[in-house]
Amino acid sequence: MIQAKVADILESDQFLQEHHVKGWVRSFRSNRFIALNDGSTLKNLQCVIDFENTDEDLIKRINVGAAISVKGVLKESLGSQQRVEIEVTELEILGDANPEEVKLTILSPKKHSMEKLREQAHLRVRTNTFGAVMRVRSRLSFAVHKYFQDRNFFYVNTPIITGSDAEGAGEMFRVTSMDIANTPKNEDGSINYKEDFFGKETNLTVSGQLEAETFALGLGQVYTFGPTFRAENSNTSRHLAEFWMIEPEVAFCDLDGNMDLAEDFIKYVLKYILKHCKEDLEFLAERQDNEDKLKPKAERSEMGLLEKLNFVLENNFKRVSYTEAIEILKNSKPNKKKKFNYIIEEWGADLQSEHERYLVEKHFKCPVILFDYPANIKAFYMRLNEDGKTVRAMDILFPGIGEIVGGSQREERLDVLKEKMAELNIPEEELWWYLDTRKFGTCVHSGFGLGFERLVQFATGMGNIRDVIPFPRTPQNAEF
């Protein structure tokens, strides 16, 4: 007897052979037809029981949500909704589900709000939408590793607990083993971190970039793919307190090489899921279309999900300097007519999502890479250009979301790096090890960061970033 996953049975031609499958009941109708799903696919397997010759007490236990084991013969289905079905010869209830309790959960077959689904995040993966999203997320995760491993990058696990703030953002979660109600104090009343577990103030990391750079300057090309944290008190559809970051770093690579790598990487992983997640993406595309119909016209997506993914694959990313982009935006209709929420008045403005989307969706009509940003709106580690006012930074802009990748050529000159740190009041003793890499065989090197959830959100068409991570961590919410 073949024990198989629902996904394999639905594709099987081994008719009249006995199969064994386990899963959860999605529906049970006419005391005869069980829709069984085991998470391996969006589609359900129809299992047909002979109710006249099946124990009545057993039938009463076949409820939505119950876990069951089915043995039976694979047959061509007479129904139009499925190609094959299992004619059940043996059925066992592995785990009951009380129908009265099921009614109170998102497992009940009625329509539920996304907020309700978030409240029951431990069950939402059993719904079609979240099953599809999490399968796509899994495949994307594999594609990330496959891309870099196939190109001889080395995977580096950078620290989650850190004593440095790589972004200079200052919005970090503190890590301590001290009794909060009785913290040791210095003479001036400040907290004495020398008494803490690590002997200094430590936080959860916002980025593995600085540590990855040190490994790139020994292994040549590396990448990190791990959790990062930001204590930004933002309750929006774009923010998470805990999220995953993909951060490659490459020695002997300038900004042009960095842009080439980022474009090639994104196209590879999106092409991978289009090939391996066709069924789930088609379902999510239909879901997005149906959702869009309920929105005011101005809020609807410019493109369908599959159209948007192919838009990225089929177009070369347009490379535009920040200076050129500012001129385009200053002279644009929405800017002149004050339709932008943030009016662009002069060079040096920090671009918002509305500006980035205008460049991609209205002006260039293709993905855009902006480069050479003003130094004063970018991080200290980005290489200063010869003009003394811009840095070798780059952002990749996508339709629907704006920025999806941020990166730069890193500042490899020790004296310039020290000057920039001094300007921003970053103590040299805090990053002595980072400065050391500029003393021993420094070289041109570059890298970028891509928020994995932002990528999953783009790939699945989900409107809220909380719906593309298994258990979202947001302000006032650390359930599960």
Coordinates of C-alpha atoms in Angstrom, one line a residue:
M1 CA 0.0 0.0 0.0
I2 CA 1.3 3.5 -0.9
Q3 CA 1.2 6.1 1.9
A4 CA 1.3 9.4 0.2
K5 CA 0.6 13.1 0.5
V6 CA -2.6 14.6 -0.9
A7 CA -0.6 16.6 -3.5
D8 CA 0.9 13.3 -4.9
I9 CA -2.4 11.4 -4.9
L10 CA -4.1 14.2 -6.9
E11 CA -1.5 13.8 -9.6
S12 CA -1.4 10.0 -9.5
D13 CA -2.6 7.6 -12.3
Q14 CA -2.2 4.5 -10.1
F15 CA -5.9 3.7 -10.3
L16 CA -7.4 0.7 -8.5
Q17 CA -4.4 0.6 -6.2
E18 CA -4.8 1.0 -2.4
H19 CA -3.5 4.3 -1.0
H20 CA -3.1 5.5 2.6
V21 CA -3.4 9.2 3.4
K22 CA -3.7 11.3 6.6
G23 CA -5.0 14.8 7.0
W24 CA -7.7 17.1 8.4
V25 CA -11.3 17.2 7.4
R26 CA -12.2 20.5 5.5
S27 CA -15.8 19.5 4.9
F28 CA -18.1 16.5 5.1
R29 CA -21.3 16.5 3.1
S30 CA -24.2 14.1 2.6
N31 CA -22.6 11.7 5.2
R32 CA -20.5 10.5 2.3
F33 CA -18.0 13.0 0.8
I34 CA -15.0 14.0 2.9
A35 CA -12.8 16.9 1.6
L36 CA -9.4 16.0 3.1
N37 CA -6.3 18.3 3.2
D38 CA -2.9 17.6 4.7
G39 CA -1.2 21.0 3.9
S40 CA 0.8 19.7 1.0
T41 CA -1.4 21.4 -1.6
L42 CA -4.2 24.0 -1.9
K43 CA -6.6 21.4 -3.3
N44 CA -8.5 18.9 -1.2
L45 CA -8.7 15.1 -1.8
Q46 CA -12.3 13.8 -2.1
C47 CA -12.7 10.6 0.0
V48 CA -16.0 8.7 -0.5
I49 CA -17.3 6.5 2.3
D50 CA -20.0 3.9 2.1
F51 CA -22.2 5.4 4.8
E52 CA -24.7 2.5 4.8
N53 CA -21.9 0.2 5.9
T54 CA -20.0 2.5 8.1
D55 CA -20.5 2.7 11.9
E56 CA -22.9 5.5 12.7
D57 CA -20.8 6.6 15.8
L58 CA -17.8 6.9 13.5
I59 CA -19.7 9.0 11.0
K60 CA -20.7 11.4 13.8
R61 CA -17.0 12.0 14.6
I62 CA -16.1 13.0 11.0
N63 CA -16.3 16.8 11.7
V64 CA -14.5 19.8 10.2
G65 CA -11.1 20.0 11.8
A66 CA -10.8 16.4 12.8
A67 CA -7.6 14.5 12.0
I68 CA -8.2 11.3 10.1
S69 CA -6.4 8.3 8.5
V70 CA -7.9 7.0 5.3
K71 CA -7.1 3.8 3.4
G72 CA -8.8 3.2 0.1
V73 CA -8.7 2.6 -3.7
L74 CA -7.8 5.4 -6.1
K75 CA -10.5 5.9 -8.7
E76 CA -11.3 8.3 -11.5
S77 CA -14.0 10.7 -10.1
L78 CA -17.4 10.9 -11.6
G79 CA -17.7 14.5 -10.2
S80 CA -16.6 17.5 -12.3
Q81 CA -14.8 19.2 -9.4
Q82 CA -11.9 16.7 -9.2
R83 CA -10.0 14.3 -11.4
V84 CA -9.5 11.5 -8.8
E85 CA -11.0 10.3 -5.5
I86 CA -10.4 7.7 -2.9
E87 CA -13.1 5.0 -2.3
V88 CA -12.6 4.5 1.4
T89 CA -12.1 1.0 2.7
E90 CA -10.8 1.9 6.2
L91 CA -11.2 5.1 8.2
E92 CA -9.8 6.0 11.6
I93 CA -10.3 9.2 13.6
L94 CA -6.8 10.3 14.9
G95 CA -8.0 13.4 16.6
D96 CA -11.5 14.6 17.3
A97 CA -12.8 18.2 16.7
N98 CA -15.9 19.2 18.7
P99 CA -18.2 20.9 16.2
E100 CA -19.5 23.4 18.8
E101 CA -16.0 24.5 19.5
V102 CA -15.1 24.6 15.8
K103 CA -17.9 27.1 15.3
L104 CA -16.1 29.6 17.5
T105 CA -12.8 29.3 15.5
I106 CA -11.6 30.2 12.0
L107 CA -11.9 26.6 11.0
S108 CA -15.6 27.0 10.6
P109 CA -16.4 27.3 6.9
K110 CA -17.8 30.9 7.0
K111 CA -15.9 34.0 5.8
H112 CA -13.6 35.5 8.5
S113 CA -11.9 38.9 8.7
M114 CA -8.1 39.1 8.5
E115 CA -8.1 40.5 12.0
K116 CA -9.9 37.4 13.3
L117 CA -7.4 35.2 11.4
R118 CA -4.5 37.1 13.1
E119 CA -6.1 36.5 16.5
Q120 CA -6.0 32.8 15.8
A121 CA -2.6 32.6 14.2
H122 CA -2.1 29.1 15.5
L123 CA -5.0 27.9 13.3
R124 CA -4.9 30.2 10.3
V125 CA -2.4 28.1 8.4
R126 CA -5.2 25.6 7.9
T127 CA -7.1 28.1 5.8
N128 CA -6.6 28.2 2.0
T129 CA -5.1 31.8 2.0
F130 CA -2.6 31.2 4.7
G131 CA -1.7 27.7 3.6
A132 CA -0.9 29.2 0.2
V133 CA 1.1 32.1 1.7
M134 CA 3.2 29.9 3.9
R135 CA 4.0 27.4 1.1
V136 CA 5.2 30.3 -1.0
R137 CA 7.2 31.7 1.9
S138 CA 8.9 28.3 2.4
R139 CA 9.7 28.0 -1.3
L140 CA 11.1 31.5 -1.4
S141 CA 13.2 30.8 1.6
F142 CA 14.7 27.8 -0.1
A143 CA 15.3 29.8 -3.3
V144 CA 17.3 32.4 -1.3
H145 CA 19.7 29.7 -0.1
K146 CA 19.8 27.9 -3.4
Y147 CA 20.7 31.1 -5.3
F148 CA 23.6 32.0 -3.0
Q149 CA 24.9 28.4 -2.5
D150 CA 24.9 27.7 -6.3
R151 CA 27.1 30.8 -6.7
N152 CA 29.6 29.8 -4.0
F153 CA 28.5 32.3 -1.3
F154 CA 29.1 31.1 2.3
Y155 CA 26.2 31.3 4.7
V156 CA 27.1 33.2 7.9
N157 CA 25.1 33.2 11.2
T158 CA 25.6 36.7 12.6
P159 CA 24.8 37.4 16.3
I160 CA 21.3 38.1 17.4
I161 CA 22.6 39.8 20.6
T162 CA 24.8 42.7 19.8
G163 CA 26.5 45.7 21.4
S164 CA 26.3 47.9 18.3
D165 CA 23.6 49.6 16.4
A166 CA 24.4 49.0 12.7
E167 CA 21.7 51.3 11.3
G168 CA 22.1 54.1 13.8
A169 CA 18.4 53.9 14.3
G170 CA 18.4 53.8 18.0
E171 CA 15.1 51.8 18.1
M172 CA 16.5 48.6 19.6
F173 CA 15.2 46.0 22.1
R174 CA 17.4 45.9 25.2
V175 CA 18.8 42.5 26.4
T176 CA 19.4 42.1 30.1
S177 CA 19.4 39.5 32.9
M178 CA 19.2 42.2 35.6
D179 CA 16.3 42.5 37.9
I180 CA 14.4 45.4 36.4
A181 CA 12.9 46.4 39.8
N182 CA 16.4 46.5 41.3
T183 CA 19.0 47.5 38.8
P184 CA 22.5 48.3 40.0
K185 CA 23.3 52.0 39.6
N186 CA 26.5 54.1 39.1
E187 CA 27.2 57.1 41.3
D188 CA 25.5 59.4 38.9
G189 CA 22.3 57.4 39.0
S190 CA 22.7 55.7 35.6
I191 CA 22.4 52.0 35.2
N192 CA 25.6 50.1 35.8
Y193 CA 25.7 47.7 32.8
K194 CA 29.0 46.3 34.0
E195 CA 26.9 44.3 36.5
D196 CA 24.8 42.9 33.6
F197 CA 25.3 39.4 32.0
F198 CA 27.6 40.7 29.2
G199 CA 29.2 43.5 31.2
K200 CA 27.9 46.1 28.8
E201 CA 24.7 47.4 27.3
T202 CA 23.4 44.9 24.7
N203 CA 20.4 44.7 22.3
L204 CA 18.7 42.5 19.8
T205 CA 20.2 43.1 16.4
V206 CA 18.7 45.3 13.7
S207 CA 21.1 44.0 11.0
G208 CA 23.9 41.4 10.6
Q209 CA 25.6 43.6 8.0
L210 CA 28.7 44.8 9.9
E211 CA 29.6 41.3 11.1
A212 CA 28.9 39.9 7.6
E213 CA 31.4 42.5 6.2
T214 CA 34.1 41.1 8.4
F215 CA 33.5 37.6 7.0
A216 CA 33.3 38.9 3.4
L217 CA 36.8 40.3 3.9
G218 CA 38.1 36.7 4.5
L219 CA 35.7 34.4 2.7
G220 CA 35.1 36.6 -0.3
Q221 CA 31.4 36.4 -0.6
V222 CA 28.9 35.7 2.1
Y223 CA 25.3 36.1 3.0
T224 CA 23.2 36.2 6.2
F225 CA 19.5 35.2 6.4
G226 CA 18.2 35.5 9.9
P227 CA 15.9 37.3 12.3
T228 CA 16.3 41.0 13.1
F229 CA 14.4 43.3 15.5
R230 CA 13.3 46.9 15.6
A231 CA 11.5 48.5 18.6
E232 CA 9.7 51.0 16.3
N233 CA 6.3 51.8 17.8
S234 CA 4.5 51.6 14.4
N235 CA 1.2 49.9 14.2
T236 CA 1.0 49.9 10.4
S237 CA 0.6 47.3 7.6
R238 CA 4.3 47.8 6.7
H239 CA 6.0 47.3 10.1
L240 CA 7.0 44.3 12.2
A241 CA 9.1 44.3 15.4
E242 CA 10.6 40.9 14.4
F243 CA 11.4 40.1 10.8
W244 CA 14.0 38.3 8.7
M245 CA 16.7 39.9 6.6
I246 CA 18.8 38.7 3.7
E247 CA 22.1 40.4 3.6
P248 CA 24.9 39.5 1.1
E249 CA 28.3 41.1 1.3
V250 CA 30.9 40.8 -1.4
A251 CA 34.6 41.7 -1.5
F252 CA 36.2 43.3 -4.5
C253 CA 32.7 44.4 -5.7
D254 CA 31.7 48.0 -6.4
L255 CA 28.3 49.6 -6.6
D256 CA 27.7 48.5 -10.2
G257 CA 28.4 44.9 -9.3
N258 CA 26.2 45.2 -6.3
M259 CA 23.3 46.4 -8.4
D260 CA 23.9 43.6 -10.9
L261 CA 23.8 41.0 -8.0
A262 CA 20.6 42.4 -6.4
E263 CA 18.7 42.5 -9.7
D264 CA 19.8 39.0 -10.7
F265 CA 19.0 37.6 -7.2
I266 CA 15.4 39.1 -7.1
K267 CA 14.6 37.8 -10.6
Y268 CA 15.9 34.4 -9.7
V269 CA 13.8 33.9 -6.6
L270 CA 10.6 35.3 -8.2
K271 CA 11.1 33.0 -11.2
Y272 CA 11.7 30.1 -8.9
I273 CA 8.3 30.5 -7.1
L274 CA 6.5 31.1 -10.4
K275 CA 7.7 27.7 -11.5
H276 CA 7.2 25.9 -8.1
C277 CA 4.2 27.6 -6.6
K278 CA 1.9 28.0 -9.7
E279 CA -1.3 26.7 -8.0
D280 CA -0.9 28.8 -4.9
L281 CA 0.1 32.0 -6.8
E282 CA -3.0 31.6 -9.1
F283 CA -5.2 31.3 -6.0
L284 CA -3.6 34.3 -4.4
A285 CA -3.9 36.3 -7.6
E286 CA -7.6 35.6 -7.8
R287 CA -7.9 36.5 -4.1
Q288 CA -6.2 39.9 -4.7
D289 CA -8.5 40.6 -7.7
N290 CA -11.6 39.8 -5.6
E291 CA -10.3 42.0 -2.8
D292 CA -9.6 44.9 -5.2
K293 CA -13.1 44.9 -6.5
L294 CA -14.3 45.9 -3.1
K295 CA -11.9 48.9 -2.9
P296 CA -12.4 52.4 -4.2
K297 CA -10.9 52.7 -7.7
A298 CA -8.0 54.9 -6.5
E299 CA -6.9 52.2 -4.1
R300 CA -6.9 49.3 -6.5
S301 CA -3.7 47.6 -7.6
E302 CA -2.4 48.8 -10.9
M303 CA -1.5 45.3 -11.9
G304 CA -2.7 41.8 -11.0
L305 CA -0.4 39.6 -8.9
L306 CA 1.0 37.5 -11.7
E307 CA 1.2 40.5 -14.0
K308 CA 3.3 42.3 -11.3
L309 CA 5.7 39.4 -10.9
N310 CA 6.2 39.0 -14.6
F311 CA 6.6 42.8 -14.9
V312 CA 9.7 42.5 -12.6
L313 CA 11.1 39.5 -14.6
E314 CA 10.6 40.9 -18.1
N315 CA 12.0 44.4 -17.5
N316 CA 15.6 45.5 -17.0
F317 CA 15.8 47.6 -13.8
K318 CA 16.2 51.2 -14.8
R319 CA 19.3 52.8 -13.1
V320 CA 18.7 56.4 -12.2
S321 CA 20.8 58.8 -9.9
Y322 CA 19.0 60.3 -6.9
T323 CA 19.7 63.8 -8.5
E324 CA 17.9 62.9 -11.7
A325 CA 15.0 61.4 -9.8
I326 CA 14.6 64.6 -7.7
E327 CA 14.3 66.6 -10.9
I328 CA 11.7 64.2 -12.3
L329 CA 9.7 64.4 -9.1
K330 CA 10.0 68.2 -8.8
N331 CA 8.6 68.6 -12.3
S332 CA 5.9 65.9 -12.0
K333 CA 2.2 66.6 -12.2
P334 CA 1.3 65.3 -8.7
N335 CA 4.1 67.4 -7.2
K336 CA 3.1 70.6 -9.0
K337 CA -0.5 70.1 -8.2
K338 CA 0.4 69.3 -4.6
K339 CA -1.2 65.8 -4.8
F340 CA 1.8 64.2 -3.1
N341 CA 1.5 64.1 0.7
Y342 CA 5.2 65.1 0.9
I343 CA 6.0 67.8 -1.7
I344 CA 9.5 67.6 -3.2
E345 CA 11.0 71.1 -3.1
E346 CA 14.7 70.6 -3.2
W347 CA 17.6 68.3 -3.5
G348 CA 18.3 66.4 -0.3
A349 CA 14.7 65.3 0.4
D350 CA 14.2 61.8 1.8
L351 CA 12.0 60.0 -0.7
Q352 CA 8.7 58.5 0.5
S353 CA 6.9 55.5 -0.8
E354 CA 4.5 57.7 -2.9
H355 CA 7.6 59.2 -4.7
E356 CA 9.2 55.8 -5.3
R357 CA 6.0 54.3 -6.6
Y358 CA 5.5 57.3 -9.0
L359 CA 8.9 56.7 -10.5
V360 CA 8.2 53.0 -11.0
E361 CA 4.6 52.9 -12.0
K362 CA 4.0 56.2 -13.8
H363 CA 7.3 57.6 -15.1
F364 CA 9.6 54.7 -16.0
K365 CA 7.1 51.9 -16.0
C366 CA 9.7 49.4 -14.9
P367 CA 11.6 48.5 -11.6
V368 CA 14.0 51.3 -10.7
I369 CA 17.4 51.4 -9.0
L370 CA 18.2 54.8 -7.5
F371 CA 21.8 55.4 -6.6
D372 CA 24.2 58.1 -5.3
Y373 CA 22.0 59.5 -2.5
P374 CA 22.8 62.5 -0.3
A375 CA 25.3 61.4 2.4
N376 CA 23.3 63.1 5.2
I377 CA 20.2 60.8 4.8
K378 CA 22.2 57.6 4.6
A379 CA 24.2 55.4 7.1
F380 CA 27.8 56.1 8.1
Y381 CA 29.3 53.0 6.5
M382 CA 28.4 54.0 2.9
R383 CA 31.2 55.1 0.6
L384 CA 31.6 58.8 0.2
N385 CA 31.7 59.9 -3.5
E386 CA 34.4 62.3 -4.8
D387 CA 31.9 65.2 -4.7
G388 CA 31.9 65.0 -0.9
K389 CA 28.1 65.2 -0.6
T390 CA 26.7 61.9 -2.0
V391 CA 27.4 58.3 -1.2
R392 CA 27.5 55.1 -3.2
A393 CA 24.1 53.9 -2.0
M394 CA 21.4 52.2 -4.0
D395 CA 17.7 51.4 -3.4
I396 CA 15.6 49.1 -5.6
L397 CA 12.0 50.3 -6.1
F398 CA 9.1 48.0 -7.0
P399 CA 5.5 48.6 -8.1
G400 CA 3.0 48.6 -5.3
I401 CA 5.5 48.9 -2.4
G402 CA 8.3 51.3 -3.3
E403 CA 11.7 50.3 -1.8
I404 CA 12.4 46.6 -1.5
V405 CA 16.2 46.6 -1.3
G406 CA 18.7 49.0 0.2
G407 CA 22.4 48.6 -0.2
S408 CA 25.7 50.3 -0.9
Q409 CA 29.4 50.1 -1.7
R410 CA 30.9 50.2 1.8
E411 CA 33.4 52.8 2.9
E412 CA 36.8 51.0 2.7
R413 CA 39.0 54.0 3.6
L414 CA 39.9 54.1 7.3
D415 CA 40.4 57.8 7.6
V416 CA 37.1 58.7 5.9
L417 CA 35.2 56.1 7.9
K418 CA 36.6 57.6 11.2
E419 CA 35.6 61.1 10.1
K420 CA 32.0 60.0 9.4
M421 CA 31.8 58.2 12.7
A422 CA 33.0 61.3 14.5
E423 CA 30.5 63.5 12.7
L424 CA 27.7 61.1 13.9
N425 CA 29.1 60.7 17.4
I426 CA 29.7 57.0 17.0
P427 CA 32.4 56.0 19.5
E428 CA 35.4 54.3 17.8
E429 CA 35.8 52.0 20.8
E430 CA 32.3 50.6 20.2
L431 CA 33.2 49.5 16.6
W432 CA 37.0 48.9 17.0
W433 CA 36.7 45.5 15.3
Y434 CA 34.9 47.0 12.3
L435 CA 37.6 49.7 11.9
D436 CA 40.3 46.9 12.2
T437 CA 39.1 45.4 8.9
R438 CA 40.1 48.7 7.2
K439 CA 43.7 48.3 8.6
F440 CA 44.5 44.8 7.3
G441 CA 44.1 44.5 3.6
T442 CA 41.1 46.8 3.0
C443 CA 39.4 46.6 -0.4
V444 CA 36.4 47.8 -2.3
H445 CA 33.4 45.8 -1.1
S446 CA 29.6 46.1 -1.3
G447 CA 26.3 44.5 -0.1
F448 CA 22.6 45.0 0.4
G449 CA 19.8 44.2 2.7
L450 CA 16.4 42.8 1.7
G451 CA 13.6 42.4 4.2
F452 CA 12.3 38.9 3.6
E453 CA 8.7 39.6 4.7
R454 CA 8.6 42.6 2.3
L455 CA 9.6 40.1 -0.5
V456 CA 7.0 37.6 0.6
Q457 CA 4.4 40.3 0.7
F458 CA 5.3 41.4 -2.9
A459 CA 5.2 37.8 -4.1
T460 CA 1.8 36.9 -2.5
G461 CA -0.1 40.2 -2.9
M462 CA -1.0 40.3 0.8
G463 CA -1.9 43.8 1.9
N464 CA -0.6 43.5 5.4
I465 CA 2.9 42.4 6.3
R466 CA 1.5 40.7 9.5
D467 CA 0.0 38.1 7.2
V468 CA 3.2 36.8 5.6
I469 CA 5.0 35.8 8.8
P470 CA 3.8 32.8 10.9
F471 CA 3.5 34.7 14.3
P472 CA 3.7 38.5 13.9
R473 CA 5.4 40.6 16.6
T474 CA 4.0 44.1 16.7
P475 CA 3.4 46.8 19.4
Q476 CA 1.3 45.4 22.3
N477 CA 1.3 41.9 20.6
A478 CA 3.5 39.0 21.4
E479 CA 0.9 36.2 21.5
F480 CA 1.7 32.6 20.6

